[in-house]
PDB file of C-alpha atoms in Angstrom:
ATOM      1  CA  MET F   1     124.180 110.834 102.764  1.00  0.00           C
ATOM      2  CA  THR F   2     125.499 112.593 100.263  1.00  0.00           C
ATOM      3  CA  SER F   3     128.376 113.670 101.229  1.00  0.00           C
ATOM      4  CA  VAL F   4     129.331 109.240 102.203  1.00  0.00           C
ATOM      5  CA  ILE F   5     128.619 108.371  98.591  1.00  0.00           C
ATOM      6  CA  ARG F   6     130.510 111.915  97.132  1.00  0.00           C
ATOM      7  CA  ALA F   7     133.282 111.162  99.967  1.00  0.00           C
ATOM      8  CA  THR F   8     133.717 106.873  99.276  1.00  0.00           C
ATOM      9  CA  GLY F   9     133.468 108.453  95.266  1.00  0.00           C
ATOM     10  CA  THR F  10     136.275 109.342  95.273  1.00  0.00           C
ATOM     11  CA  THR F  11     138.385 106.728  96.319  1.00  0.00           C
ATOM     12  CA  SER F  12     140.041 105.921  93.091  1.00  0.00           C
ATOM     13  CA  GLY F  13     140.526 109.238  91.734  1.00  0.00           C
ATOM     14  CA  ASP F  14     142.431 111.008  94.999  1.00  0.00           C
ATOM     15  CA  THR F  15     143.524 108.343  98.673  1.00  0.00           C
ATOM     16  CA  GLY F  16     144.431 111.970 100.592  1.00  0.00           C
ATOM     17  CA  THR F  17     141.181 113.478  99.242  1.00  0.00           C
ATOM     18  CA  THR F  18     139.534 110.118 100.329  1.00  0.00           C
ATOM     19  CA  SER F  19     141.339 109.680 103.616  1.00  0.00           C
ATOM     20  CA  GLY F  20     140.032 112.887 104.365  1.00  0.00           C
ATOM     21  CA  ALA F  21     136.644 113.331 103.574  1.00  0.00           C
ATOM     22  CA  SER F  22     136.341 109.738 105.410  1.00  0.00           C
ATOM     23  CA  GLY F  23     137.825 111.155 108.383  1.00  0.00           C
ATOM     24  CA  ASP F  24     135.234 114.530 108.470  1.00  0.00           C
ATOM     25  CA  VAL F  25     132.219 111.470 107.809  1.00  0.00           C
ATOM     26  CA  ALA F  26     133.283 109.158 111.159  1.00  0.00           C
ATOM     27  CA  SER F  27     133.968 112.534 113.175  1.00  0.00           C
ATOM     28  CA  GLY F  28     130.633 113.935 112.071  1.00  0.00           C
ATOM     29  CA  VAL F  29     128.753 110.423 112.582  1.00  0.00           C
ATOM     30  CA  THR F  30     130.162 110.043 115.982  1.00  0.00           C
ATOM     31  CA  ALA F  31     129.007 113.506 116.710  1.00  0.00           C
ATOM     32  CA  ALA F  32     125.778 112.567 116.166  1.00  0.00           C
ATOM     33  CA  ALA F  33     125.633 109.381 117.638  1.00  0.00           C
ATOM     34  CA  PRO F  34     123.704 110.331 121.706  1.00  0.00           C
ATOM     35  CA  MET F  35     121.936 113.369 120.336  1.00  0.00           C
ATOM     36  CA  ARG F  36     120.371 110.338 117.720  1.00  0.00           C
ATOM     37  CA  ALA F  37     120.303 108.433 121.288  1.00  0.00           C
ATOM     38  CA  ALA F  38     119.038 110.470 122.761  1.00  0.00           C
ATOM     39  CA  ALA F  39     116.303 111.066 120.523  1.00  0.00           C
ATOM     40  CA  ASP F  40     115.752 107.492 120.458  1.00  0.00           C
ATOM     41  CA  GLY F  41     115.300 107.597 123.869  1.00  0.00           C
ATOM     42  CA  GLU F  42     112.703 110.625 124.069  1.00  0.00           C
ATOM     43  CA  ARG F  43     110.120 108.615 121.424  1.00  0.00           C
ATOM     44  CA  ARG F  44     110.694 104.950 123.614  1.00  0.00           C
ATOM     45  CA  ALA F  45     109.761 107.205 126.832  1.00  0.00           C
ATOM     46  CA  ALA F  46     106.527 108.647 125.013  1.00  0.00           C
ATOM     47  CA  ARG F  47     105.914 104.915 123.738  1.00  0.00           C
ATOM     48  CA  THR F  48     106.108 104.108 126.963  1.00  0.00           C
ATOM     49  CA  THR F  49     104.327 106.663 128.457  1.00  0.00           C
ATOM     50  CA  GLY F  50     101.907 107.497 125.913  1.00  0.00           C
ATOM     51  CA  GLY F  51     101.914 111.164 126.527  1.00  0.00           C
ATOM     52  CA  GLY F  52     100.003 110.864 129.316  1.00  0.00           C
ATOM     53  CA  PRO F  53     100.084 111.029 133.057  1.00  0.00           C
ATOM     54  CA  GLY F  54     101.805 108.846 135.242  1.00  0.00           C
ATOM     55  CA  ARG F  55     100.967 105.839 138.388  1.00  0.00           C
ATOM     56  CA  SER F  56     102.392 108.888 140.569  1.00  0.00           C
ATOM     57  CA  SER F  57     100.167 111.570 138.925  1.00  0.00           C
ATOM     58  CA  TRP F  58      96.833 108.981 139.012  1.00  0.00           C
ATOM     59  CA  VAL F  59      97.073 108.394 142.813  1.00  0.00           C
ATOM     60  CA  ILE F  60      97.510 112.575 142.969  1.00  0.00           C
ATOM     61  CA  ARG F  61      94.568 112.484 141.251  1.00  0.00           C
ATOM     62  CA  ALA F  62      92.967 109.967 143.173  1.00  0.00           C
ATOM     63  CA  ALA F  63      93.743 111.196 146.449  1.00  0.00           C
ATOM     64  CA  SER F  64      92.138 114.251 145.638  1.00  0.00           C
ATOM     65  CA  LEU F  65      88.692 113.599 145.031  1.00  0.00           C
ATOM     66  CA  LEU F  66      88.419 111.013 147.533  1.00  0.00           C
ATOM     67  CA  THR F  67      89.665 114.279 149.839  1.00  0.00           C
ATOM     68  CA  VAL F  68      86.895 116.739 148.588  1.00  0.00           C
ATOM     69  CA  LEU F  69      84.355 113.474 148.884  1.00  0.00           C
ATOM     70  CA  GLY F  70      85.423 113.338 152.636  1.00  0.00           C
ATOM     71  CA  VAL F  71      85.544 117.193 153.946  1.00  0.00           C
ATOM     72  CA  TRP F  72      82.420 116.767 152.205  1.00  0.00           C
ATOM     73  CA  GLN F  73      80.638 113.904 154.078  1.00  0.00           C
ATOM     74  CA  VAL F  74      82.310 115.620 157.352  1.00  0.00           C
ATOM     75  CA  LEU F  75      80.830 118.886 156.921  1.00  0.00           C
ATOM     76  CA  THR F  76      77.152 117.492 155.629  1.00  0.00           C
ATOM     77  CA  ALA F  77      77.905 114.704 158.833  1.00  0.00           C
ATOM     78  CA  THR F  78      77.947 117.175 161.552  1.00  0.00           C
ATOM     79  CA  ASP F  79      75.518 119.704 160.348  1.00  0.00           C
ATOM     80  CA  ALA F  80      78.523 122.184 159.521  1.00  0.00           C
ATOM     81  CA  ARG F  81      77.478 126.440 159.275  1.00  0.00           C
ATOM     82  CA  ILE F  82      80.151 127.857 158.263  1.00  0.00           C
ATOM     83  CA  GLY F  83      78.587 130.372 156.167  1.00  0.00           C
ATOM     84  CA  LEU F  84      77.632 127.941 153.741  1.00  0.00           C
ATOM     85  CA  ARG F  85      75.115 125.246 155.401  1.00  0.00           C
ATOM     86  CA  PHE F  86      76.316 122.122 154.301  1.00  0.00           C
ATOM     87  CA  ASP F  87      73.122 121.267 157.043  1.00  0.00           C
ATOM     88  CA  ARG F  88      70.822 120.929 154.249  1.00  0.00           C
ATOM     89  CA  LEU F  89      73.305 119.400 151.679  1.00  0.00           C
ATOM     90  CA  PRO F  90      72.616 115.945 151.116  1.00  0.00           C
ATOM     91  CA  SER F  91      75.221 113.614 152.058  1.00  0.00           C
ATOM     92  CA  PRO F  92      78.185 111.606 149.694  1.00  0.00           C
ATOM     93  CA  ALA F  93      75.997 107.885 151.504  1.00  0.00           C
ATOM     94  CA  GLU F  94      72.184 109.377 150.345  1.00  0.00           C
ATOM     95  CA  VAL F  95      73.998 110.220 147.052  1.00  0.00           C
ATOM     96  CA  ALA F  96      75.706 107.322 146.324  1.00  0.00           C
ATOM     97  CA  ALA F  97      72.093 105.170 148.343  1.00  0.00           C
ATOM     98  CA  GLU F  98      70.011 107.138 145.565  1.00  0.00           C
ATOM     99  CA  LEU F  99      73.080 106.752 142.073  1.00  0.00           C
ATOM    100  CA  THR F 100      72.395 103.079 142.629  1.00  0.00           C
ATOM    101  CA  ARG F 101      68.608 103.256 142.910  1.00  0.00           C
ATOM    102  CA  GLN F 102      68.603 105.002 139.357  1.00  0.00           C
ATOM    103  CA  LEU F 103      71.260 102.451 138.087  1.00  0.00           C
ATOM    104  CA  GLY F 104      68.281  99.641 138.171  1.00  0.00           C
ATOM    105  CA  THR F 105      65.596 101.894 136.174  1.00  0.00           C
ATOM    106  CA  GLY F 106      65.973 101.999 132.725  1.00  0.00           C
ATOM    107  CA  VAL F 107      65.317 105.609 132.982  1.00  0.00           C
ATOM    108  CA  TYR F 108      68.566 106.601 133.912  1.00  0.00           C
ATOM    109  CA  TYR F 109      70.105 104.847 130.882  1.00  0.00           C
ATOM    110  CA  LEU F 110      68.069 106.406 128.569  1.00  0.00           C
ATOM    111  CA  ASP F 111      68.176 109.640 129.267  1.00  0.00           C
ATOM    112  CA  LEU F 112      71.795 109.284 129.493  1.00  0.00           C
ATOM    113  CA  ALA F 113      71.407 107.801 126.050  1.00  0.00           C
ATOM    114  CA  GLN F 114      69.722 110.416 125.273  1.00  0.00           C
ATOM    115  CA  SER F 115      71.678 113.411 126.374  1.00  0.00           C
ATOM    116  CA  VAL F 116      75.124 111.680 124.298  1.00  0.00           C
ATOM    117  CA  ILE F 117      73.360 111.058 121.562  1.00  0.00           C
ATOM    118  CA  ARG F 118      72.588 115.526 120.906  1.00  0.00           C
ATOM    119  CA  ILE F 119      75.418 116.239 121.869  1.00  0.00           C
ATOM    120  CA  LEU F 120      77.432 114.060 119.020  1.00  0.00           C
ATOM    121  CA  SER F 121      74.609 115.109 116.355  1.00  0.00           C
ATOM    122  CA  GLY F 122      75.261 118.835 117.558  1.00  0.00           C
ATOM    123  CA  PHE F 123      79.091 118.609 117.705  1.00  0.00           C
ATOM    124  CA  ALA F 124      79.366 116.935 114.517  1.00  0.00           C
ATOM    125  CA  LEU F 125      78.365 119.224 112.763  1.00  0.00           C
ATOM    126  CA  ALA F 126      80.062 122.101 114.409  1.00  0.00           C
ATOM    127  CA  ALA F 127      83.358 120.428 114.414  1.00  0.00           C
ATOM    128  CA  LEU F 128      82.988 120.458 110.636  1.00  0.00           C
ATOM    129  CA  LEU F 129      81.049 123.021 110.049  1.00  0.00           C
ATOM    130  CA  GLY F 130      82.821 125.534 112.209  1.00  0.00           C
ATOM    131  CA  VAL F 131      86.757 123.660 110.756  1.00  0.00           C
ATOM    132  CA  ALA F 132      85.575 124.783 107.626  1.00  0.00           C
ATOM    133  CA  CYS F 133      84.081 128.097 107.549  1.00  0.00           C
ATOM    134  CA  GLY F 134      87.998 129.072 109.786  1.00  0.00           C
ATOM    135  CA  VAL F 135      89.931 128.100 106.892  1.00  0.00           C
ATOM    136  CA  LEU F 136      87.452 129.436 104.546  1.00  0.00           C
ATOM    137  CA  VAL F 137      87.524 133.055 106.093  1.00  0.00           C
ATOM    138  CA  ALA F 138      91.086 132.718 107.463  1.00  0.00           C
ATOM    139  CA  ARG F 139      92.424 131.351 103.836  1.00  0.00           C
ATOM    140  CA  SER F 140      89.823 133.764 101.279  1.00  0.00           C
ATOM    141  CA  ARG F 141      89.057 137.390 101.758  1.00  0.00           C
ATOM    142  CA  ARG F 142      86.131 137.446  99.530  1.00  0.00           C
ATOM    143  CA  PHE F 143      84.875 134.461 102.269  1.00  0.00           C
ATOM    144  CA  ALA F 144      85.307 136.383 105.237  1.00  0.00           C
ATOM    145  CA  ASP F 145      83.577 139.253 103.918  1.00  0.00           C
ATOM    146  CA  VAL F 146      80.493 137.574 103.124  1.00  0.00           C
ATOM    147  CA  LEU F 147      80.536 135.540 106.219  1.00  0.00           C
ATOM    148  CA  LEU F 148      82.482 136.962 109.102  1.00  0.00           C
ATOM    149  CA  PRO F 149      79.469 140.413 109.330  1.00  0.00           C
ATOM    150  CA  PRO F 150      77.258 137.692 110.451  1.00  0.00           C
ATOM    151  CA  ILE F 151      79.143 135.214 111.977  1.00  0.00           C
ATOM    152  CA  GLU F 152      80.606 137.860 114.356  1.00  0.00           C
ATOM    153  CA  VAL F 153      77.374 139.860 114.930  1.00  0.00           C
ATOM    154  CA  VAL F 154      76.011 136.416 116.565  1.00  0.00           C
ATOM    155  CA  ARG F 155      78.703 135.176 118.554  1.00  0.00           C
ATOM    156  CA  PRO F 156      78.061 136.952 121.531  1.00  0.00           C
ATOM    157  CA  ILE F 157      75.037 135.592 121.647  1.00  0.00           C
ATOM    158  CA  PRO F 158      74.370 133.238 124.155  1.00  0.00           C
ATOM    159  CA  ALA F 159      73.421 129.533 123.177  1.00  0.00           C
ATOM    160  CA  ILE F 160      71.237 129.212 125.485  1.00  0.00           C
ATOM    161  CA  ALA F 161      69.792 132.597 124.634  1.00  0.00           C
ATOM    162  CA  MET F 162      68.176 131.164 120.704  1.00  0.00           C
ATOM    163  CA  VAL F 163      65.822 128.766 122.555  1.00  0.00           C
ATOM    164  CA  PRO F 164      62.851 131.313 122.033  1.00  0.00           C
ATOM    165  CA  ILE F 165      64.317 131.060 118.438  1.00  0.00           C
ATOM    166  CA  ALA F 166      65.607 127.131 117.947  1.00  0.00           C
ATOM    167  CA  ILE F 167      61.603 126.462 118.907  1.00  0.00           C
ATOM    168  CA  LEU F 168      60.085 128.617 116.357  1.00  0.00           C
ATOM    169  CA  LEU F 169      62.183 126.896 113.392  1.00  0.00           C
ATOM    170  CA  PHE F 170      62.349 123.646 114.098  1.00  0.00           C
ATOM    171  CA  PRO F 171      59.113 121.420 114.360  1.00  0.00           C
ATOM    172  CA  THR F 172      60.563 119.245 117.365  1.00  0.00           C
ATOM    173  CA  ASP F 173      61.978 120.045 120.610  1.00  0.00           C
ATOM    174  CA  GLU F 174      64.962 117.373 119.652  1.00  0.00           C
ATOM    175  CA  GLN F 175      65.535 119.475 116.774  1.00  0.00           C
ATOM    176  CA  GLY F 176      65.809 122.596 118.596  1.00  0.00           C
ATOM    177  CA  ILE F 177      67.873 121.415 121.083  1.00  0.00           C
ATOM    178  CA  VAL F 178      70.669 119.749 118.949  1.00  0.00           C
ATOM    179  CA  PHE F 179      70.685 123.209 117.276  1.00  0.00           C
ATOM    180  CA  ILE F 180      71.598 124.846 120.426  1.00  0.00           C
ATOM    181  CA  THR F 181      74.257 122.202 121.093  1.00  0.00           C
ATOM    182  CA  PHE F 182      76.007 123.252 117.395  1.00  0.00           C
ATOM    183  CA  ALA F 183      75.457 127.005 117.952  1.00  0.00           C
ATOM    184  CA  ALA F 184      77.110 126.719 121.310  1.00  0.00           C
ATOM    185  CA  ALA F 185      80.185 124.330 120.280  1.00  0.00           C
ATOM    186  CA  PHE F 186      80.671 126.450 116.309  1.00  0.00           C
ATOM    187  CA  PHE F 187      82.120 129.488 117.417  1.00  0.00           C
ATOM    188  CA  PRO F 188      84.544 128.523 119.838  1.00  0.00           C
ATOM    189  CA  ILE F 189      85.899 125.444 117.089  1.00  0.00           C
ATOM    190  CA  MET F 190      85.396 128.456 113.815  1.00  0.00           C
ATOM    191  CA  VAL F 191      87.414 131.435 115.534  1.00  0.00           C
ATOM    192  CA  SER F 192      90.084 129.075 116.926  1.00  0.00           C
ATOM    193  CA  THR F 193      90.524 127.322 113.840  1.00  0.00           C
ATOM    194  CA  ARG F 194      91.148 130.893 112.163  1.00  0.00           C
ATOM    195  CA  HIS F 195      93.590 131.984 113.960  1.00  0.00           C
ATOM    196  CA  ALA F 196      95.204 128.420 113.992  1.00  0.00           C
ATOM    197  CA  VAL F 197      95.650 128.893 109.928  1.00  0.00           C
ATOM    198  CA  ARG F 198      96.518 132.523 110.457  1.00  0.00           C
ATOM    199  CA  ALA F 199      99.630 131.903 112.579  1.00  0.00           C
ATOM    200  CA  LEU F 200     101.034 129.316 110.145  1.00  0.00           C
ATOM    201  CA  PRO F 201     104.097 130.261 108.852  1.00  0.00           C
ATOM    202  CA  THR F 202     103.493 131.424 105.429  1.00  0.00           C
ATOM    203  CA  LEU F 203     107.422 129.974 104.137  1.00  0.00           C
ATOM    204  CA  TRP F 204     105.716 126.346 104.707  1.00  0.00           C
ATOM    205  CA  GLU F 205     103.132 126.986 101.635  1.00  0.00           C
ATOM    206  CA  ASP F 206     106.308 128.453  99.564  1.00  0.00           C
ATOM    207  CA  ALA F 207     108.542 125.554 100.135  1.00  0.00           C
ATOM    208  CA  VAL F 208     105.247 123.602  98.401  1.00  0.00           C
ATOM    209  CA  ARG F 209     104.601 126.195  95.985  1.00  0.00           C
ATOM    210  CA  THR F 210     107.983 125.903  94.318  1.00  0.00           C
ATOM    211  CA  LEU F 211     107.918 122.476  94.279  1.00  0.00           C
ATOM    212  CA  GLY F 212     104.826 121.981  92.234  1.00  0.00           C
ATOM    213  CA  GLY F 213     102.394 121.785  94.642  1.00  0.00           C
ATOM    214  CA  ARG F 214      98.561 123.015  93.885  1.00  0.00           C
ATOM    215  CA  ARG F 215      96.247 124.384  96.022  1.00  0.00           C
ATOM    216  CA  ARG F 216      94.637 121.637  97.589  1.00  0.00           C
ATOM    217  CA  HIS F 217      98.661 120.226  98.914  1.00  0.00           C
ATOM    218  CA  VAL F 218      98.992 123.377  99.837  1.00  0.00           C
ATOM    219  CA  LEU F 219      95.933 122.572 102.523  1.00  0.00           C
ATOM    220  CA  ALA F 220      96.421 119.029 102.818  1.00  0.00           C
ATOM    221  CA  ASN F 221     100.100 118.953 103.377  1.00  0.00           C
ATOM    222  CA  VAL F 222     100.338 122.505 105.288  1.00  0.00           C
ATOM    223  CA  VAL F 223      96.831 124.014 106.426  1.00  0.00           C
ATOM    224  CA  LEU F 224      95.516 120.966 108.067  1.00  0.00           C
ATOM    225  CA  PRO F 225      98.836 119.788 110.027  1.00  0.00           C
ATOM    226  CA  GLY F 226      99.631 122.165 110.047  1.00  0.00           C
ATOM    227  CA  ALA F 227      97.029 124.197 112.161  1.00  0.00           C
ATOM    228  CA  LEU F 228      95.950 120.972 114.565  1.00  0.00           C
ATOM    229  CA  PRO F 229      97.021 121.885 117.504  1.00  0.00           C
ATOM    230  CA  GLY F 230      95.195 125.026 117.166  1.00  0.00           C
ATOM    231  CA  ILE F 231      92.162 123.168 116.019  1.00  0.00           C
ATOM    232  CA  PHE F 232      92.146 119.947 118.954  1.00  0.00           C
ATOM    233  CA  GLY F 233      92.067 123.060 121.358  1.00  0.00           C
ATOM    234  CA  GLY F 234      88.989 125.025 119.619  1.00  0.00           C
ATOM    235  CA  LEU F 235      87.339 121.440 119.386  1.00  0.00           C
ATOM    236  CA  SER F 236      88.276 120.372 123.381  1.00  0.00           C
ATOM    237  CA  VAL F 237      86.336 124.058 124.314  1.00  0.00           C
ATOM    238  CA  GLY F 238      83.157 123.360 122.009  1.00  0.00           C
ATOM    239  CA  MET F 239      82.574 120.260 123.576  1.00  0.00           C
ATOM    240  CA  GLY F 240      82.392 121.448 126.961  1.00  0.00           C
ATOM    241  CA  VAL F 241      80.274 124.803 125.754  1.00  0.00           C
ATOM    242  CA  ALA F 242      77.963 122.358 124.567  1.00  0.00           C
ATOM    243  CA  TRP F 243      78.021 120.293 127.730  1.00  0.00           C
ATOM    244  CA  ILE F 244      76.528 123.675 129.437  1.00  0.00           C
ATOM    245  CA  CYS F 245      73.839 124.317 126.949  1.00  0.00           C
ATOM    246  CA  VAL F 246      72.477 120.930 125.625  1.00  0.00           C
ATOM    247  CA  ILE F 247      71.780 120.699 129.632  1.00  0.00           C
ATOM    248  CA  SER F 248      70.377 124.022 129.868  1.00  0.00           C
ATOM    249  CA  ALA F 249      68.062 123.681 126.983  1.00  0.00           C
ATOM    250  CA  GLU F 250      66.824 119.692 128.406  1.00  0.00           C
ATOM    251  CA  MET F 251      66.411 122.441 131.220  1.00  0.00           C
ATOM    252  CA  ILE F 252      64.144 124.248 128.731  1.00  0.00           C
ATOM    253  CA  SER F 253      62.479 122.072 126.620  1.00  0.00           C
ATOM    254  CA  GLY F 254      63.180 118.411 127.276  1.00  0.00           C
ATOM    255  CA  GLU F 255      60.956 115.736 127.973  1.00  0.00           C
ATOM    256  CA  LEU F 256      64.887 113.334 128.176  1.00  0.00           C
ATOM    257  CA  GLY F 257      68.221 113.807 129.287  1.00  0.00           C
ATOM    258  CA  VAL F 258      70.391 114.135 132.284  1.00  0.00           C
ATOM    259  CA  GLY F 259      69.546 117.681 132.016  1.00  0.00           C
ATOM    260  CA  TYR F 260      65.567 117.524 131.918  1.00  0.00           C
ATOM    261  CA  ARG F 261      65.853 115.066 134.830  1.00  0.00           C
ATOM    262  CA  THR F 262      68.047 116.693 136.965  1.00  0.00           C
ATOM    263  CA  TRP F 263      65.728 119.769 136.417  1.00  0.00           C
ATOM    264  CA  ARG F 264      62.584 117.572 137.120  1.00  0.00           C
ATOM    265  CA  ALA F 265      64.446 116.294 140.508  1.00  0.00           C
ATOM    266  CA  TYR F 266      64.994 119.674 141.757  1.00  0.00           C
ATOM    267  CA  THR F 267      61.153 120.282 141.082  1.00  0.00           C
ATOM    268  CA  VAL F 268      59.534 117.599 143.561  1.00  0.00           C
ATOM    269  CA  VAL F 269      62.620 118.914 145.950  1.00  0.00           C
ATOM    270  CA  ASP F 270      64.882 115.722 145.449  1.00  0.00           C
ATOM    271  CA  TYR F 271      68.561 116.888 146.504  1.00  0.00           C
ATOM    272  CA  PRO F 272      70.268 113.961 145.717  1.00  0.00           C
ATOM    273  CA  GLY F 273      68.638 112.939 142.405  1.00  0.00           C
ATOM    274  CA  VAL F 274      69.699 116.530 142.128  1.00  0.00           C
ATOM    275  CA  ILE F 275      72.920 115.948 143.151  1.00  0.00           C
ATOM    276  CA  VAL F 276      73.755 112.162 140.994  1.00  0.00           C
ATOM    277  CA  GLY F 277      72.161 114.128 138.277  1.00  0.00           C
ATOM    278  CA  MET F 278      74.998 116.857 138.233  1.00  0.00           C
ATOM    279  CA  ALA F 279      77.691 114.087 138.902  1.00  0.00           C
ATOM    280  CA  THR F 280      76.647 112.364 135.732  1.00  0.00           C
ATOM    281  CA  ILE F 281      77.013 115.382 133.720  1.00  0.00           C
ATOM    282  CA  GLY F 282      80.015 116.213 135.023  1.00  0.00           C
ATOM    283  CA  VAL F 283      81.271 112.409 133.833  1.00  0.00           C
ATOM    284  CA  LEU F 284      80.065 112.549 130.606  1.00  0.00           C
ATOM    285  CA  GLY F 285      81.389 116.353 129.960  1.00  0.00           C
ATOM    286  CA  TRP F 286      84.842 115.132 131.731  1.00  0.00           C
ATOM    287  CA  LEU F 287      84.725 111.395 129.382  1.00  0.00           C
ATOM    288  CA  THR F 288      84.117 113.514 125.333  1.00  0.00           C
ATOM    289  CA  SER F 289      86.349 116.454 126.895  1.00  0.00           C
ATOM    290  CA  ALA F 290      88.940 113.713 127.398  1.00  0.00           C
ATOM    291  CA  ALA F 291      88.382 111.682 124.084  1.00  0.00           C
ATOM    292  CA  VAL F 292      88.529 114.695 121.994  1.00  0.00           C
ATOM    293  CA  GLU F 293      92.612 115.371 123.840  1.00  0.00           C
ATOM    294  CA  ARG F 294      93.424 112.002 123.238  1.00  0.00           C
ATOM    295  CA  LEU F 295      92.644 112.502 119.777  1.00  0.00           C
ATOM    296  CA  GLY F 296      94.065 115.521 119.057  1.00  0.00           C
ATOM    297  CA  ARG F 297      97.200 114.227 121.008  1.00  0.00           C
ATOM    298  CA  ARG F 298      97.679 110.679 118.416  1.00  0.00           C
ATOM    299  CA  LEU F 299      96.923 113.197 115.402  1.00  0.00           C
ATOM    300  CA  THR F 300      99.664 115.319 117.065  1.00  0.00           C
ATOM    301  CA  ARG F 301     102.493 112.978 117.624  1.00  0.00           C
ATOM    302  CA  TRP F 302     104.757 115.121 116.001  1.00  0.00           C
ATOM    303  CA  LEU F 303     104.367 117.631 118.022  1.00  0.00           C
ATOM    304  CA  PRO F 304     107.658 118.685 120.696  1.00  0.00           C
ATOM    305  CA  ARG F 305     106.197 117.670 123.915  1.00  0.00           C
ATOM    306  CA  ALA F 306     106.849 119.723 126.865  1.00  0.00           C
ATOM    307  CA  GLU F 307     107.618 117.691 130.354  1.00  0.00           C
ATOM    308  CA  GLY F 308     104.046 117.163 131.949  1.00  0.00           C
ATOM    309  CA  SER F 309     102.382 118.131 129.053  1.00  0.00           C
ATOM    310  CA  GLY F 310     100.334 115.345 129.068  1.00  0.00           C
ATOM    311  CA  ALA F 311      97.914 116.098 132.048  1.00  0.00           C
TER     312      ALA F 311
END
């Protein structure tokens, strides 16, 4: 734009120069037109597909799931023993019948709500503190010296191994289960955030400071946006680990929840009920992880996408 203004501004002074500059501008515009058209086409395609799998991908995924269910049905119906004893496993039809029965009871939805509340509470705390702590230890040597030693000592301890400590520390089992969920998600989020912030090019920060930006401007306009892909990678991992640990904690010390109900079904030899609980856990974990990933894609639309990366 500046070259165009300068070229047109010299019209009254030098006709030859003006015509030469105009020719350069025209040729530049002509050369750039295909590039702009291609970029516009990519943006339209991204808006159309939403960055996710297409219709054919969903068909393939549904067929894959149905194939697994079909093989499971055949193996259990024929009482197959091919290294594994499928004759003792409930069939998909029996599991579906048990699921239908549970869907008609209020206890199923109460357990569902209890587990979701625990996950959301613990995960929200872990996301808030994990991102804040990750940024602090990556940006400040003093905070790193103070916070990293206890974090690195506690991090290798499985969160489920902290159940006895949670029972001793917290006055109610509910608070202890939320703490276990928080501990499970905190460390993946914190470590991913720290590495993402450290990997940012220093040139970006230098550019903001050269333009007069202060520390808060660097944090808001460089650090957090630049680290978002790594942060959401940690959030996705943290959500999966949190589900593993909250279900385990519910089995050990819970009175409600999907994990507690699944363990209770096992103790009374209700194997269809066990698989219903497992399937419920899988669906809940998939939905929450997909929600985190979808939010991450929305907040990082400015990133270049490789073909097929929305899967």
